[in-house]
Amino acid sequence: MLDANAVQGPELRVLVTPICQLRCTFCHNEGQPGEQNTWKGNSLIALRRVTYFSSDKVDEVLLPIKRALGVSRVHLSGGEPTLHPDIVGVVKRCREHFQVVKMTTNGVFSPELLGQLSEVLSSLVFSIHATSWERFQQIQGRHLPDARAEDYFTQQMGSVLLARDLGIPFKLNSVVLEKETTLENIEFANRLGIEIRLLRDLGNPYFSEQIIQSIIREGDFCLEDRQMGFADSSGYREIYSNSHQVRFTVKRIQEVYLDGMCNQCPIIAQCKERFYGIRVEPDGRVRLCVHRDDPGVLLSVDEFLNGPLSSAVRRAYYSQGDPL
């Protein structure tokens, strides 16, 4: 079976909707500006007009990019993609044209929807940053209505366990915010036989890295393997294990820059992602950077494919950078 979570080359990241029930303070929401929604009592209220990526845009936007750049993988994200009213239809349309279609989700959705998604997705990535109710409260509790917070945590854990029972390939992504929480997450994943990948908080990457190095050192973890993709800055990971058969992976950022964009960028010294790959907005525009919103990085698909940056992307996709 194809390991859809392995590092295998470039993919299109598609923001199917910018809204989300949770309030992760470290989330960049794929470059969306400002708050997209808020809570009023127990109701989720949109703060601006919500645009959803429609099934028709698969043919109008994703297929031209696939033909031009040879991309065979799609990664659906958000916001929270399961809040899209026709997420199953979008996945089905993508599967008609792409070899791999995976999705990153917070896991806050019904078992019925997970069952439908398990039949059409190649794999899932659960963004799970706390695996105990106490830690979840610390991260999310002050941002959510009390009546919702415990229900959301229960749904998250239920989705992870059900995905394991259904046999769909999946892994956990966990942003490193605090040492004890990270250790709990690693223990939870290993106890259940689930792959877990640690990500640095882009708002404070050096603090996250200190925690990761402390866990490696104090847990006597050794570097087991490196997997490097010929793609964008995200296509690299390290795998660690110890004598107790505890394993986790760490996402690393490669030094991949986009000619014509990164070398002229006024914030390149502060950039923590480099060229992360092609993102597609809900309205079908192509986004090449999450830190900027100017016309140089946010283009229509025709502007992108007929301009110099598409050639630069091809060069970036099929060369290999040095990991950070």
C-alpha positions as MATLAB code, in Angstrom:
seq = 'MLDANAVQGPELRVLVTPICQLRCTFCHNEGQPGEQNTWKGNSLIALRRVTYFSSDKVDEVLLPIKRALGVSRVHLSGGEPTLHPDIVGVVKRCREHFQVVKMTTNGVFSPELLGQLSEVLSSLVFSIHATSWERFQQIQGRHLPDARAEDYFTQQMGSVLLARDLGIPFKLNSVVLEKETTLENIEFANRLGIEIRLLRDLGNPYFSEQIIQSIIREGDFCLEDRQMGFADSSGYREIYSNSHQVRFTVKRIQEVYLDGMCNQCPIIAQCKERFYGIRVEPDGRVRLCVHRDDPGVLLSVDEFLNGPLSSAVRRAYYSQGDPL';
ca = [
       0.000    0.000    0.000;
       1.211    3.506   -0.826;
       2.322    5.358    2.297;
       0.539    8.610    1.631;
       2.174   10.257    4.634;
       5.717    9.572    3.465;
       7.855   12.260    1.894;
       7.319   11.632   -1.820;
       7.444   14.945   -3.645;
       5.540   18.159   -4.217;
       1.872   18.612   -3.461;
      -0.784   21.283   -3.733;
      -2.086   22.570   -0.408;
      -5.723   23.583   -0.814;
      -7.402   25.789    1.792;
     -10.983   24.554    1.430;
     -12.346   26.962    4.065;
     -10.682   29.441    6.439;
     -13.056   28.933    9.380;
     -12.336   26.702   12.373;
     -13.996   25.902   15.705;
     -10.732   25.917   17.663;
      -8.459   28.780   18.681;
      -4.858   27.654   18.349;
      -2.862   30.829   18.935;
       0.073   29.499   16.881;
      -1.999   28.770   13.747;
      -1.185   30.831   10.631;
      -4.374   29.574    8.884;
      -2.497   29.201    5.588;
      -1.899   32.946    5.432;
      -5.474   34.160    5.919;
      -5.534   37.674    7.416;
      -7.058   38.259   10.860;
      -9.823   36.396   12.660;
     -12.203   34.531   10.357;
     -14.855   33.647   12.926;
     -15.634   33.965   16.615;
     -17.884   32.552   19.306;
     -21.075   34.260   20.449;
     -22.481   32.218   23.277;
     -22.392   28.668   21.928;
     -22.650   29.702   18.273;
     -19.799   29.997   15.783;
     -20.176   33.342   13.962;
     -18.325   34.292   10.768;
     -16.614   37.682   10.934;
     -16.418   38.038    7.170;
     -17.910   36.439    4.094;
     -16.925   32.780    4.034;
     -15.669   31.387    0.739;
     -15.482   27.642    0.166;
     -13.285   25.864   -2.363;
     -15.810   24.251   -4.730;
     -15.521   20.960   -6.603;
     -15.546   22.874   -9.892;
     -12.276   24.550   -8.958;
     -10.546   21.175   -9.040;
     -10.878   21.265  -12.836;
     -10.473   25.030  -13.181;
      -7.470   25.532  -10.900;
      -5.817   22.315   -9.720;
      -5.720   20.446  -13.038;
      -3.913   23.235  -14.956;
      -1.278   23.347  -12.209;
      -0.983   19.565  -12.263;
      -0.433   19.546  -16.028;
       2.126   22.346  -15.885;
       4.164   21.121  -12.926;
       3.517   17.380  -12.767;
       2.062   17.473   -9.267;
       0.159   14.307   -8.344;
      -0.677   14.993   -4.686;
      -3.277   17.242   -3.038;
      -3.360   18.194    0.635;
      -6.670   19.658    1.838;
      -6.438   21.996    4.810;
      -8.065   24.949    6.538;
      -9.257   26.400    8.772;
     -11.009   23.138    9.484;
     -11.807   21.378    6.191;
     -14.658   19.291    7.615;
     -16.657   22.521    8.080;
     -16.893   22.658    4.279;
     -20.522   21.745    3.447;
     -19.436   19.383    0.638;
     -16.028   18.190    1.771;
     -16.709   14.615    0.648;
     -17.606   15.874   -2.834;
     -14.399   17.909   -3.033;
     -12.328   14.892   -2.009;
     -14.062   12.672   -4.573;
     -13.395   15.167   -7.377;
      -9.740   15.410   -6.368;
      -9.399   11.613   -6.327;
     -10.558   11.499   -9.939;
      -7.406   13.363  -11.002;
      -4.742   12.985   -8.314;
      -2.879    9.929   -7.075;
      -2.874   11.024   -3.435;
      -5.439   13.172   -1.614;
      -4.880   13.700    2.090;
      -6.388   16.070    4.627;
      -5.282   17.799    7.819;
      -8.052   18.119   10.391;
      -8.564   18.912   14.062;
     -10.766   15.810   14.387;
     -13.816   17.713   15.640;
     -16.495   16.124   13.475;
     -18.948   13.245   13.499;
     -18.104    9.535   13.261;
     -20.441    9.359   10.255;
     -18.380   11.918    8.332;
     -15.149   10.154    9.254;
     -16.604    6.954    7.855;
     -17.378    8.665    4.551;
     -13.954   10.291    4.382;
     -12.194    7.011    5.131;
     -13.603    5.616    1.884;
     -12.244    8.397   -0.347;
      -9.119    9.883    1.291;
      -5.620    8.468    0.905;
      -4.733    9.495    4.452;
      -5.482   11.862    7.305;
      -3.332   14.098    9.465;
      -4.838   14.963   12.851;
      -3.628   18.210   14.398;
      -3.656   17.141   18.041;
      -1.749   19.373   20.435;
      -3.030   17.921   23.715;
      -4.073   14.369   24.544;
      -5.448   14.969   28.040;
      -8.418   17.112   29.021;
      -6.284   19.187   31.399;
      -3.770   20.094   28.666;
      -6.543   20.762   26.173;
      -8.111   23.192   28.628;
      -4.788   24.988   28.991;
      -4.434   25.439   25.220;
      -8.048   25.945   24.148;
     -10.252   26.393   27.204;
     -10.008   30.146   27.582;
     -10.820   30.630   23.906;
     -13.903   28.370   23.710;
     -17.309   28.283   25.425;
     -17.190   25.882   28.368;
     -20.066   23.870   26.910;
     -18.092   23.331   23.691;
     -14.555   22.723   24.938;
     -15.086   19.334   26.597;
     -17.279   18.138   23.721;
     -14.592   19.109   21.197;
     -11.864   17.299   23.118;
     -14.050   14.168   23.292;
     -14.679   14.343   19.544;
     -10.962   14.760   18.829;
      -9.966   11.684   20.797;
     -12.901    9.722   19.393;
     -11.912   10.556   15.812;
      -8.329    9.389   16.371;
      -9.470    6.069   17.866;
     -12.089    5.519   15.162;
      -9.589    6.249   12.381;
      -7.325    3.589   13.861;
     -10.210    1.102   13.959;
     -11.230    1.909   10.380;
      -7.693    1.265    9.162;
      -7.259    4.545    7.301;
      -3.596    5.656    7.170;
      -3.089    8.625    9.464;
      -0.648   10.348   11.780;
      -0.720   13.012   14.469;
       0.833   16.452   14.072;
       1.675   18.127   17.358;
       3.072   21.644   17.718;
       5.668   21.777   20.469;
       4.492   24.366   22.991;
       5.508   22.917   26.339;
       7.656   19.949   27.372;
       5.269   17.960   29.580;
       2.439   18.269   27.062;
       4.731   17.074   24.276;
       5.872   14.095   26.335;
       2.230   13.180   27.027;
       1.455   13.370   23.323;
       4.412   11.143   22.424;
       3.388    8.600   25.078;
      -0.241    8.624   23.880;
       0.737    8.025   20.247;
       3.210    5.253   21.018;
       0.813    3.494   23.377;
      -1.732    3.316   20.540;
       0.804    2.538   17.816;
       0.249    5.843   15.984;
       2.892    7.888   14.202;
       3.412   11.339   15.735;
       5.287   14.227   14.135;
       6.514   17.173   16.176;
       6.339   20.652   14.652;
       8.012   23.797   15.888;
       5.822   26.763   16.792;
       6.586   29.223   13.977;
       5.948   32.070   16.382;
       8.668   30.794   18.712;
      10.645   28.125   16.823;
      13.793   28.341   18.910;
      11.916   27.650   22.151;
      10.206   24.639   20.508;
      13.582   23.382   19.299;
      15.028   23.616   22.823;
      12.181   21.402   24.061;
      12.720   18.882   21.262;
      16.447   18.675   21.949;
      15.789   18.257   25.675;
      13.399   15.354   24.985;
      15.936   13.724   22.662;
      18.750   14.100   25.171;
      16.892   13.091   28.343;
      15.054   10.197   26.673;
      18.228    8.781   25.085;
      16.708    9.059   21.629;
      18.876    8.376   18.599;
      18.396    9.557   15.041;
      17.010    6.532   13.219;
      16.430    7.935    9.749;
      16.162   11.077    7.637;
      13.589   11.387    4.860;
      14.110   14.238    2.475;
      11.756   15.163   -0.348;
      12.596   16.875   -3.616;
       9.983   19.512   -3.159;
       9.435   22.566   -1.021;
      10.806   23.582    2.353;
       8.477   21.210    4.247;
       9.589   17.987    2.573;
      12.047   16.796    5.203;
      11.724   14.921    8.469;
      13.873   13.130   11.033;
      12.837    9.950   12.837;
      13.960    9.311   16.419;
      13.685    6.215   18.603;
      15.106    4.853   21.841;
      15.760    1.487   23.488;
      12.192    1.431   24.860;
      10.832    1.383   21.275;
       9.406    4.889   21.629;
       9.412    6.724   18.294;
       8.534   10.153   16.963;
       9.378   12.237   13.931;
      10.383   15.878   13.734;
       9.443   18.103   10.835;
      12.389   20.095    9.533;
      12.457   23.086    7.203;
      14.691   22.952    4.150;
      16.514   25.965    2.742;
      14.311   26.228   -0.357;
      13.883   29.709   -1.793;
      11.852   30.801   -4.798;
      13.743   32.800   -7.412;
      11.995   36.073   -8.162;
      10.104   36.074   -4.882;
      12.278   35.107   -1.916;
      15.449   36.833   -3.134;
      13.556   40.132   -3.391;
      11.542   39.727   -0.193;
      11.804   42.516    2.394;
      11.201   40.105    5.294;
      13.467   37.249    4.208;
      15.656   37.622    7.304;
      12.626   36.960    9.535;
      11.075   34.213    7.371;
      10.702   30.882    9.147;
       9.086   28.842    6.348;
      11.144   29.603    3.221;
       9.243   28.491    0.106;
       6.701   26.097    1.579;
       4.986   25.161   -1.670;
       1.929   26.145   -3.671;
      -1.170   26.942   -1.663;
      -4.564   27.416   -3.302;
      -7.054   29.791   -1.687;
     -10.784   29.026   -1.350;
     -11.480   31.464   -4.210;
      -9.000   29.647   -6.465;
      -6.098   32.075   -6.283;
      -2.573   30.746   -5.919;
      -0.674   31.754   -2.777;
       3.108   31.369   -2.663;
       3.790   32.808    0.803;
       1.822   32.882    4.075;
       3.587   35.991    5.363;
       2.607   38.374    2.566;
      -0.603   39.390    0.772;
       0.742   41.508   -2.085;
       0.140   40.763   -5.794;
       3.609   39.247   -6.064;
       2.622   36.212   -3.992;
      -1.168   36.037   -4.467;
      -2.045   35.347   -8.109;
      -4.805   34.000  -10.319;
      -3.982   30.592  -11.760;
      -3.464   32.154  -15.220;
      -1.142   34.834  -13.816;
       0.841   32.171  -12.032;
       1.133   29.692  -14.893;
       1.907   32.360  -17.515;
       4.368   34.259  -15.340;
       7.990   33.653  -14.344;
       7.179   32.231  -10.911;
       5.799   28.963  -12.327;
       9.222   28.191  -13.800;
      10.830   29.154  -10.506;
       8.472   26.784   -8.676;
       9.403   23.946  -11.025;
      13.085   24.525  -10.289;
      12.398   24.639   -6.548;
      10.218   21.534   -6.638;
      12.802   19.392   -8.361;
      15.907   20.513   -6.511;
      16.904   19.680   -2.995;
      17.702   22.171   -0.247;
      19.640   21.893    2.976;
      17.613   21.206    6.123;
      17.545   23.597    9.057;
];
